[in-house]
XYZ file of C-alpha atoms in Angstrom:
671
model
C 61.015 83.125 61.234
C 61.612 86.760 60.301
C 65.009 88.401 60.894
C 63.337 90.653 63.443
C 62.338 87.763 65.703
C 65.600 85.952 65.020
C 67.491 88.954 66.324
C 65.366 89.053 69.435
C 66.097 85.388 70.144
C 69.821 86.006 69.683
C 69.587 88.979 72.033
C 67.876 86.850 74.677
C 70.524 84.135 74.304
C 73.316 86.691 74.647
C 71.657 88.209 77.708
C 71.295 84.795 79.346
C 74.951 83.981 78.653
C 76.103 87.318 80.080
C 73.861 86.892 83.119
C 75.246 83.422 83.688
C 78.809 84.715 83.520
C 77.863 87.588 85.795
C 76.457 85.281 88.443
C 79.288 82.787 88.081
C 82.002 85.386 88.600
C 80.134 87.448 91.154
C 79.744 90.448 88.850
C 76.021 90.760 89.329
C 76.049 92.257 92.809
C 79.541 93.740 92.796
C 78.331 97.325 92.519
C 75.535 96.913 95.010
C 77.487 95.079 97.695
C 80.715 97.047 97.422
C 79.426 100.492 96.647
C 77.227 101.516 99.517
C 76.072 104.800 98.064
C 74.845 103.710 94.670
C 72.158 101.184 95.340
C 70.126 101.581 98.487
C 66.818 99.702 98.556
C 64.278 101.998 96.962
C 61.076 103.182 98.534
C 58.051 102.807 96.280
C 57.222 106.150 94.720
C 53.840 107.713 95.389
C 52.843 105.036 97.832
C 52.410 105.500 101.561
C 54.755 103.247 103.570
C 53.213 100.444 105.553
C 53.342 101.174 109.295
C 55.770 99.104 111.346
C 54.078 96.362 113.325
C 53.444 97.717 116.800
C 53.657 94.240 118.281
C 57.334 94.051 117.332
C 58.213 96.717 119.899
C 59.123 95.427 123.361
C 56.675 96.463 126.095
C 59.396 98.304 128.001
C 61.739 100.594 126.100
C 64.834 102.181 127.539
C 64.633 105.987 127.312
C 67.667 107.935 126.000
C 68.062 110.187 129.020
C 71.781 110.137 129.809
C 72.908 113.655 130.770
C 76.493 114.687 129.965
C 78.623 117.819 130.178
C 80.921 119.411 127.564
C 84.651 118.810 127.660
C 86.797 121.888 128.367
C 89.186 121.498 125.416
C 88.534 123.179 122.074
C 89.378 121.093 119.011
C 88.364 123.508 116.245
C 88.281 127.236 115.581
C 84.523 127.385 116.406
C 83.557 130.038 113.903
C 79.810 129.743 114.560
C 77.555 129.259 117.580
C 73.890 128.262 117.299
C 71.248 128.326 120.010
C 68.131 126.770 118.494
C 64.657 125.923 119.719
C 62.627 123.758 117.349
C 59.102 122.360 117.645
C 57.806 119.398 115.633
C 54.290 120.360 114.533
C 51.492 119.583 112.077
C 51.370 115.802 112.511
C 55.162 115.504 112.126
C 55.140 117.295 108.790
C 56.523 120.654 109.835
C 58.987 122.478 112.086
C 58.812 125.835 113.841
C 62.218 127.157 114.783
C 63.880 130.084 116.517
C 67.615 130.532 116.651
C 70.269 132.911 117.781
C 73.402 132.550 115.696
C 76.772 134.153 116.301
C 79.362 134.344 113.539
C 83.014 135.138 114.291
C 85.035 136.717 111.498
C 88.041 134.380 110.990
C 89.676 136.557 108.333
C 91.808 139.668 108.262
C 89.330 141.927 106.482
C 86.037 143.501 107.437
C 83.009 141.500 106.277
C 79.809 143.339 105.327
C 77.632 140.430 104.156
C 76.498 137.077 105.517
C 75.352 134.109 103.436
C 72.841 131.510 104.606
C 72.067 128.078 103.189
C 68.299 127.439 103.144
C 68.411 123.836 101.988
C 64.698 122.886 102.399
C 63.870 125.288 99.579
C 65.351 122.716 97.198
C 61.984 120.943 97.484
C 59.872 124.055 96.935
C 59.261 123.393 93.241
C 60.417 121.292 90.314
C 62.295 124.358 89.066
C 64.861 124.490 91.893
C 68.410 123.677 90.869
C 68.396 120.501 92.931
C 65.176 119.180 91.369
C 66.154 120.139 87.828
C 69.546 118.470 88.113
C 68.331 115.368 89.954
C 65.071 114.913 88.090
C 63.433 114.206 91.436
C 65.660 111.193 92.062
C 68.600 110.553 94.360
C 70.289 107.167 94.302
C 67.258 104.909 93.786
C 65.046 107.117 95.925
C 62.348 108.991 94.033
C 60.310 112.013 95.070
C 56.586 111.445 95.577
C 53.697 113.816 94.976
C 54.069 114.850 98.622
C 57.808 115.494 98.447
C 57.328 119.246 98.509
C 58.926 121.361 101.198
C 60.282 124.773 101.948
C 61.854 127.044 104.544
C 60.251 130.405 105.241
C 62.135 133.019 107.219
C 59.672 134.774 109.525
C 62.101 137.046 111.362
C 65.712 138.064 110.908
C 66.954 140.806 113.183
C 69.874 142.177 115.122
C 70.096 142.063 118.919
C 68.840 145.653 118.863
C 65.661 144.515 117.147
C 66.440 145.932 113.691
C 64.809 143.748 111.023
C 67.136 142.599 108.258
C 64.478 140.796 106.217
C 64.157 143.725 103.790
C 67.857 143.263 103.071
C 67.497 139.557 102.270
C 68.415 138.614 98.720
C 68.350 135.148 97.153
C 71.414 134.484 95.024
C 72.307 131.815 92.490
C 76.072 132.051 91.918
C 76.402 128.694 90.160
C 73.709 128.680 87.477
C 71.724 131.906 87.702
C 68.479 129.993 88.264
C 65.965 132.591 89.466
C 63.721 129.794 90.770
C 66.320 128.542 93.221
C 66.053 129.838 96.792
C 68.590 127.656 98.611
C 71.153 130.430 99.152
C 70.548 133.924 100.507
C 72.680 136.885 101.535
C 72.087 139.894 103.727
C 73.932 143.164 103.970
C 74.785 143.842 107.603
C 74.084 147.244 109.184
C 77.742 147.419 110.192
C 80.709 145.385 108.928
C 82.259 142.758 111.187
C 85.891 143.513 111.968
C 88.543 140.754 111.916
C 88.319 138.670 115.069
C 84.977 140.229 116.012
C 81.502 138.711 115.837
C 77.911 139.457 114.935
C 74.803 137.873 116.490
C 71.429 137.596 114.765
C 68.026 136.296 115.822
C 65.961 134.285 113.364
C 62.526 132.717 113.302
C 61.437 130.294 110.591
C 59.082 127.525 109.620
C 59.908 124.412 107.633
C 57.474 122.337 105.624
C 58.981 118.844 105.550
C 58.691 116.853 102.317
C 57.653 113.233 102.312
C 61.040 111.731 102.982
C 63.365 112.293 100.042
C 66.984 113.262 99.553
C 68.090 112.989 103.179
C 65.190 114.725 104.919
C 61.460 114.643 105.576
C 58.728 112.477 107.077
C 57.458 108.955 106.464
C 54.368 108.211 108.492
C 55.342 109.107 112.075
C 59.080 108.979 111.317
C 60.964 112.268 110.900
C 64.477 112.926 109.620
C 65.603 116.517 110.123
C 68.759 116.953 108.064
C 69.824 120.366 106.694
C 66.752 121.776 108.416
C 67.856 125.170 109.807
C 69.292 128.356 108.240
C 73.010 127.639 108.144
C 75.767 130.203 107.691
C 78.093 129.492 104.775
C 81.877 129.122 105.098
C 84.094 132.179 105.044
C 87.595 131.034 104.073
C 90.643 132.991 105.264
C 93.663 133.294 103.003
C 95.464 129.952 102.830
C 92.368 127.849 103.472
C 92.194 125.254 100.710
C 94.851 127.182 98.785
C 92.984 130.498 98.707
C 95.129 133.483 97.763
C 92.436 135.940 98.889
C 89.911 135.417 101.668
C 86.203 135.283 100.946
C 82.955 133.347 101.073
C 82.672 129.859 99.630
C 79.035 129.780 98.557
C 77.050 127.410 96.364
C 73.448 126.427 95.833
C 72.021 123.020 96.715
C 72.769 120.782 93.719
C 71.536 117.388 92.620
C 74.887 115.701 93.270
C 76.445 117.871 95.937
C 76.443 117.347 99.652
C 77.594 119.991 102.134
C 80.354 122.186 103.535
C 80.157 124.160 106.789
C 82.295 125.745 109.482
C 82.917 124.216 112.893
C 81.156 125.560 115.910
C 78.881 125.024 118.903
C 75.268 123.864 118.826
C 72.792 124.052 121.684
C 69.450 122.734 120.445
C 66.116 122.400 122.245
C 63.802 119.929 120.492
C 60.096 119.736 121.333
C 58.103 116.732 120.123
C 54.860 114.923 121.050
C 55.204 112.857 124.212
C 55.134 109.512 122.390
C 58.245 110.386 120.354
C 61.895 109.484 120.981
C 64.564 111.802 119.576
C 68.017 110.970 118.247
C 70.365 113.892 117.615
C 73.894 115.114 117.099
C 75.831 115.499 120.355
C 74.475 114.620 123.792
C 71.751 115.621 126.226
C 72.627 118.245 128.809
C 69.315 118.113 130.709
C 66.883 115.344 131.649
C 63.900 115.018 129.331
C 61.032 117.342 130.279
C 57.439 116.156 129.851
C 54.619 118.672 130.058
C 51.224 119.077 128.391
C 51.698 115.851 126.431
C 54.893 117.221 124.931
C 58.471 116.117 125.457
C 61.485 118.456 125.401
C 65.074 117.375 124.740
C 68.129 119.597 125.218
C 71.144 118.621 123.087
C 74.626 120.093 122.886
C 77.525 119.530 120.483
C 80.780 121.351 119.947
C 83.550 121.128 117.349
C 81.038 119.945 114.755
C 79.894 121.592 111.527
C 76.281 120.449 111.357
C 73.411 119.296 113.537
C 70.812 116.687 112.570
C 68.082 114.898 114.449
C 65.459 112.228 113.949
C 62.270 111.366 115.812
C 59.770 108.522 115.909
C 57.271 107.033 118.378
C 58.401 103.561 117.277
C 62.146 103.660 117.938
C 63.519 100.728 119.887
C 66.374 102.229 121.857
C 69.600 100.514 122.914
C 72.671 102.118 124.450
C 76.079 100.836 125.477
C 79.325 102.406 126.665
C 82.401 101.550 124.629
C 86.092 102.375 124.944
C 89.204 101.163 123.180
C 92.557 102.459 122.018
C 91.855 105.890 120.552
C 88.311 105.841 121.957
C 88.452 107.318 125.477
C 84.783 106.587 126.019
C 81.757 106.790 123.772
C 78.107 105.907 124.234
C 76.839 104.077 121.161
C 73.116 104.681 120.791
C 70.871 102.608 118.537
C 67.482 103.931 117.426
C 66.111 100.832 115.741
C 63.019 100.292 113.701
C 60.970 97.633 115.541
C 61.359 95.174 112.682
C 65.152 95.299 113.172
C 65.142 95.118 116.973
C 66.415 91.531 116.809
C 69.416 92.732 114.777
C 70.703 95.075 117.485
C 73.826 92.969 118.083
C 74.804 93.201 114.417
C 74.403 96.969 114.393
C 76.367 97.306 117.616
C 79.145 94.987 116.446
C 79.522 96.901 113.180
C 79.689 100.210 115.058
C 82.325 98.972 117.496
C 84.387 97.382 114.731
C 84.359 100.552 112.670
C 85.209 102.860 115.576
C 87.991 100.591 116.786
C 89.557 100.245 113.335
C 89.402 103.912 112.399
C 90.740 105.039 115.768
C 93.645 102.607 115.464
C 94.428 103.470 111.856
C 93.804 107.225 111.703
C 93.349 108.784 115.123
C 91.167 109.314 118.157
C 87.390 109.578 117.986
C 87.008 112.602 120.288
C 83.227 112.716 120.714
C 81.313 111.178 123.596
C 78.389 109.784 121.569
C 77.637 108.009 118.329
C 73.990 107.553 117.345
C 72.690 105.152 114.689
C 69.183 105.625 113.301
C 67.448 102.857 111.358
C 64.580 104.353 109.291
C 61.394 102.335 108.792
C 60.486 100.505 105.615
C 59.659 102.984 102.895
C 61.841 105.742 104.353
C 65.118 104.947 102.699
C 65.336 108.493 101.418
C 66.676 109.206 104.912
C 68.948 106.159 104.929
C 72.676 105.781 104.357
C 73.634 109.305 105.422
C 76.194 110.851 107.760
C 75.996 113.756 110.190
C 78.340 114.672 113.057
C 78.046 111.930 115.710
C 74.861 110.634 114.040
C 74.423 108.317 111.075
C 71.485 106.640 109.392
C 71.553 103.043 108.235
C 69.562 101.768 105.287
C 65.862 101.504 105.981
C 64.526 98.300 107.496
C 63.332 96.938 104.170
C 64.470 93.354 104.818
C 64.035 91.165 107.861
C 67.346 89.423 107.257
C 69.656 91.775 105.355
C 73.034 90.573 104.152
C 76.318 92.350 104.711
C 74.760 95.546 103.401
C 73.715 96.194 107.005
C 77.300 96.103 108.269
C 78.745 97.795 105.207
C 76.400 100.758 105.487
C 77.106 101.278 109.201
C 80.857 100.929 108.643
C 80.754 103.342 105.703
C 78.749 106.039 107.464
C 80.907 105.855 110.597
C 83.931 106.315 108.328
C 82.426 109.667 107.405
C 82.899 110.783 111.009
C 86.577 111.062 110.084
C 86.747 112.307 106.494
C 83.499 114.315 106.459
C 83.072 115.011 110.171
C 86.539 115.925 111.381
C 88.682 116.547 108.289
C 85.641 118.339 106.812
C 86.550 118.652 103.157
C 84.562 120.874 100.825
C 82.027 118.448 99.357
C 80.744 121.108 96.980
C 84.052 121.165 95.148
C 86.098 118.097 96.159
C 83.675 115.353 97.124
C 86.257 112.619 96.508
C 88.210 113.677 99.600
C 85.285 112.470 101.674
C 83.486 109.813 99.659
C 86.551 108.172 98.132
C 88.459 108.085 101.412
C 85.427 106.702 103.236
C 84.866 104.016 100.592
C 88.531 103.007 100.883
C 88.328 102.823 104.684
C 85.027 100.931 104.556
C 86.580 98.217 102.397
C 89.421 97.780 104.872
C 87.044 97.217 107.793
C 84.846 94.828 105.833
C 87.879 92.783 104.850
C 89.623 92.685 108.233
C 86.496 92.244 110.362
C 84.114 90.261 108.165
C 86.383 88.704 105.542
C 84.442 90.416 102.746
C 86.801 91.485 99.969
C 85.917 93.854 97.165
C 86.190 92.686 93.572
C 88.372 95.515 92.357
C 88.619 94.160 88.806
C 84.863 94.351 88.432
C 84.663 97.772 90.065
C 87.275 99.096 87.642
C 85.296 97.697 84.721
C 82.341 99.845 85.788
C 84.393 102.955 85.084
C 82.917 103.686 81.689
C 82.844 107.468 82.047
C 85.873 108.653 84.058
C 86.101 112.332 84.967
C 88.432 114.536 87.029
C 88.005 114.107 90.771
C 88.740 117.701 91.698
C 85.806 119.558 90.236
C 82.437 120.855 91.457
C 79.937 118.082 92.108
C 77.462 119.561 89.640
C 80.074 119.556 86.847
C 79.619 115.805 86.395
C 77.355 114.964 83.492
C 75.006 112.748 85.491
C 74.476 111.349 88.950
C 75.907 108.028 87.782
C 79.084 109.698 86.576
C 79.371 111.602 89.853
C 78.906 108.443 91.910
C 81.257 106.303 89.798
C 84.048 108.834 90.125
C 83.886 110.321 93.631
C 83.169 106.956 95.290
C 84.586 104.184 93.143
C 87.276 105.720 90.978
C 88.502 107.812 93.915
C 88.859 104.656 95.993
C 90.788 102.968 93.176
C 93.106 105.991 92.995
C 93.917 105.531 96.694
C 94.440 101.789 96.249
C 96.694 102.592 93.296
C 98.891 104.609 95.661
C 98.819 101.799 98.228
C 99.895 99.215 95.664
C 102.969 101.276 94.911
C 104.012 102.158 98.463
C 102.706 99.199 100.486
C 99.892 98.957 103.025
C 101.976 100.066 106.003
C 103.162 103.245 104.283
C 99.644 103.923 103.018
C 98.305 103.712 106.540
C 100.997 106.168 107.608
C 99.964 108.516 104.790
C 96.319 108.517 105.822
C 97.080 108.841 109.520
C 99.451 111.752 108.834
C 96.854 113.430 106.633
C 94.121 113.022 109.246
C 96.256 114.223 112.149
C 97.564 117.221 110.235
C 94.276 118.407 108.768
C 91.505 117.416 111.166
C 89.231 120.422 111.771
C 91.013 122.358 108.982
C 89.177 121.826 105.654
C 92.062 120.552 103.472
C 92.166 120.269 99.692
C 93.504 117.770 97.145
C 96.877 119.500 96.985
C 97.195 119.170 100.769
C 96.738 115.418 100.455
C 99.263 115.254 97.614
C 101.854 117.054 99.742
C 101.315 114.543 102.569
C 101.817 111.650 100.150
C 105.048 113.247 98.943
C 106.277 114.018 102.450
C 105.690 110.482 103.733
C 107.062 108.688 100.665
C 109.797 111.254 99.946
C 108.804 110.943 96.276
C 107.168 113.282 93.767
C 103.618 112.325 92.845
C 102.877 115.126 90.416
C 102.310 112.878 87.401
C 100.027 110.494 89.283
C 97.787 113.251 90.675
C 97.772 115.081 87.346
C 96.493 111.992 85.554
C 94.017 110.563 88.045
C 92.905 113.432 90.311
C 93.050 116.520 88.117
C 92.423 114.641 84.861
C 90.108 111.785 83.893
C 92.578 109.087 82.939
C 92.520 105.370 83.676
C 95.548 103.089 83.422
C 94.722 100.813 80.499
C 97.442 98.553 79.095
C 97.005 96.085 76.251
C 98.754 93.322 74.363
C 98.511 94.957 70.976
C 99.980 92.233 68.771
C 101.959 88.973 68.749
C 104.042 87.757 65.813
C 105.769 84.369 65.825
C 108.040 83.061 63.085
C 110.459 80.118 62.807
C 114.159 80.993 62.547
C 117.418 79.088 62.422
C 120.210 79.974 64.788
C 123.506 78.110 64.985
C 121.928 75.292 63.020
C 119.058 74.891 65.488
C 115.367 75.451 64.739
C 114.084 78.259 66.936
C 111.111 80.584 67.125
C 111.223 84.375 67.274
C 108.250 85.910 69.103
C 107.590 89.637 68.975
C 105.116 91.058 71.491
C 103.896 94.655 71.278
C 102.522 96.152 74.525
C 100.732 99.497 74.467
C 99.867 102.081 77.107
C 96.396 103.472 76.363
C 95.993 105.748 79.381
C 97.911 106.954 82.405
C 100.937 105.475 84.142
C 100.485 103.539 87.360
C 103.865 102.184 88.422
C 105.734 99.247 86.939
C 103.702 96.832 84.820
C 104.468 93.114 84.544
C 104.136 91.269 81.247
C 103.964 87.482 81.462
C 104.724 85.421 78.328
C 104.258 81.663 78.119
C 105.677 79.271 75.542
C 104.295 76.012 74.192
C 106.683 73.964 76.348
C 105.227 75.511 79.528
C 108.145 77.818 80.282
C 107.442 81.424 81.118
C 109.223 84.771 80.890
C 108.235 87.851 82.931
C 109.231 91.365 81.913
C 108.894 94.508 84.013
C 107.967 97.608 82.070
C 108.303 101.035 83.675
C 105.699 102.299 81.184
C 107.421 105.604 80.581
C 106.886 105.213 76.824
C 103.639 104.841 74.912
C 104.506 101.284 73.866
C 107.101 98.573 74.305
C 108.169 95.743 72.017
C 109.675 92.520 73.331
C 111.578 90.145 71.042
C 112.098 86.645 72.419
C 114.016 83.707 70.960
C 112.926 80.282 72.216
C 112.899 76.637 71.213
C 109.092 76.563 71.058
C 106.555 79.109 69.845
C 104.993 81.639 72.179
C 101.562 80.462 73.321
C 100.199 83.670 74.894
C 101.096 86.965 76.543
C 99.372 88.839 79.359
C 99.701 92.297 80.871
C 99.447 92.567 84.657
C 98.816 88.855 85.362
C 97.986 89.426 89.035
C 95.659 92.377 88.331
C 97.614 94.725 90.574
C 96.862 97.682 88.310
C 93.470 98.512 89.831
C 92.978 101.510 87.535
C 92.853 99.345 84.395
C 89.194 99.413 83.365
C 89.573 97.400 80.140
C 90.904 94.002 81.151
C 89.576 92.445 77.960
C 92.699 93.618 76.109
C 95.207 92.398 78.704
C 95.551 88.916 77.203
C 96.228 87.546 73.733
C 96.881 84.088 72.374
C 99.466 83.662 69.654
C 98.213 80.641 67.733
C 95.721 82.447 65.461
C 97.042 84.413 62.477
C 96.686 88.156 62.914
C 94.129 88.520 60.126
C 91.958 85.774 61.654
C 92.060 87.461 65.067
C 91.140 90.760 63.477
C 88.258 89.305 61.504
C 86.947 87.496 64.602
C 87.109 90.616 66.751
C 85.416 92.726 64.076
C 82.764 90.082 63.529
C 82.008 89.930 67.253
C 81.607 93.687 67.411
C 79.250 93.680 64.419
C 77.166 90.878 65.942
C 76.753 92.770 69.206
C 75.947 96.001 67.329
C 73.246 94.184 65.375
C 71.723 92.673 68.494
C 71.683 95.984 70.330
C 70.199 97.631 67.270
C 67.169 95.385 67.564
C 66.310 97.149 70.817
C 65.038 100.071 68.771
C 62.242 97.843 67.533
């Protein structure tokens, strides 16, 4: 047997052993089951999805035709107002839209330019910033040959009929990519004074891509997310710490999601008669049917986006729900036929999430919540949040596990941290994704008894990075996801472990109540933590939010030697503990002797290392840092424990030998 094949056999043996340990300790599915964003079931690339079985749809389907009226109170500053008419055309592969948009100047200076996000242009070519950064992949969803799309502005004019299209200029403030057309600006004929407004009329067409990266078509199914020209956010002085007012504008990036101002949306949606439409907000008119077309009229206020979905195969269910903090909401399910039998699970997850979040953080003020379940093969539209509308994972499995509940719970959590608090996901995605992941875990634990394996999640943090930075500054999508979802959640749990669950709940409720509808920043959250706890948290935020540190502690060495004291034979044990990263509260060190007795020390970890000298009648057997694994930010648990019985040189040789063996096995992969 040649060394080459011998190495391969050793590699296989090592892989089997690691897989066995992974399965035994539940490591194998820890990321997938506890990290909703990272691993959605993937649609097969370049393959048309199989149509849902028509026989699975009940013969009589309830029609979503409940008409409601707006509430008189205003919850946000309502900077923008959209009146949109959109028509689904070209065999559900395109949109024709007209809109009148009014923008109110929230600042104290005249504004001469407007910026518009034209997100569908991300799919115009492989040279767009989004496609270059993502490589045509998002999560495990991959673009197909048909995943091309665009937005073309046909008209752009003032109320007086003056065309502004000649003034339109595509800009790329982040990377200077001349092939990116996702952000445009126009110079207005006259500046908009503070407190005044400007109204423009726009006509456009959208070519939908085969469903990918949150939008598009899959067979007859349509997901219209980020589908209309959207005005960017103009931030007055003081917003998110700004010292001078101005536009916050960015292109559509491979990692980034979105940031918009609050406002009013009145949207008329025209689809073929066989289709059912789910959308942000609620219907203000009964459905109109004429010439084999169906027209829906939706309205939403105090929201910062509008999304809709349509399919001829939706199985519709609706129920009214109220609870403490939920004055009354209609939960609407738009199920794929293959998941019609799972309606009770979807509804239970929605009610559990709404009830928990309302109790913990504050009232859910909207009158509807819609849940769309995409068909098999359309998971590019799955697992996404929009105001009052979420998408579950696609109906890939007939009997999904807790991923069904976890996804619904997670996306409803976004109604708070993305929908109402409305952080800037271009620049501080952790304030939405991390907070939502934290809240999701709480619901899954209290409602379903499903606890996250935080030790395993921390071990996945192989490439930590600062949380407060632009989404496209992360080196890869994996690094972005690990940090803004998982590491951000661990940072919040790290705070909770120091202050207690009751105080943590008070922190989050105070933060939500103070900053809902106000676009806060990381420093705003830090100030709330300090106000509630009456303690300075500068060092903690500096290490884990503004820097890339983890809180790794290790047993560095153990020395045991026999001594004589007062004529008695004793043993002196010296334990060296080292801090290899940031500080995360007091750290316990547990030391056990041969006779079974134990000593626990509490280290404040203000120094880089600590040495403990213990005198005992028997030798020290072992020492362990953080025996109860309360330090959730420790991503290298392998160095937390050390036995004392081996001589130091033997331990060193064994550790070095193990490393060399693994290096040799991995090196064989190059063959």
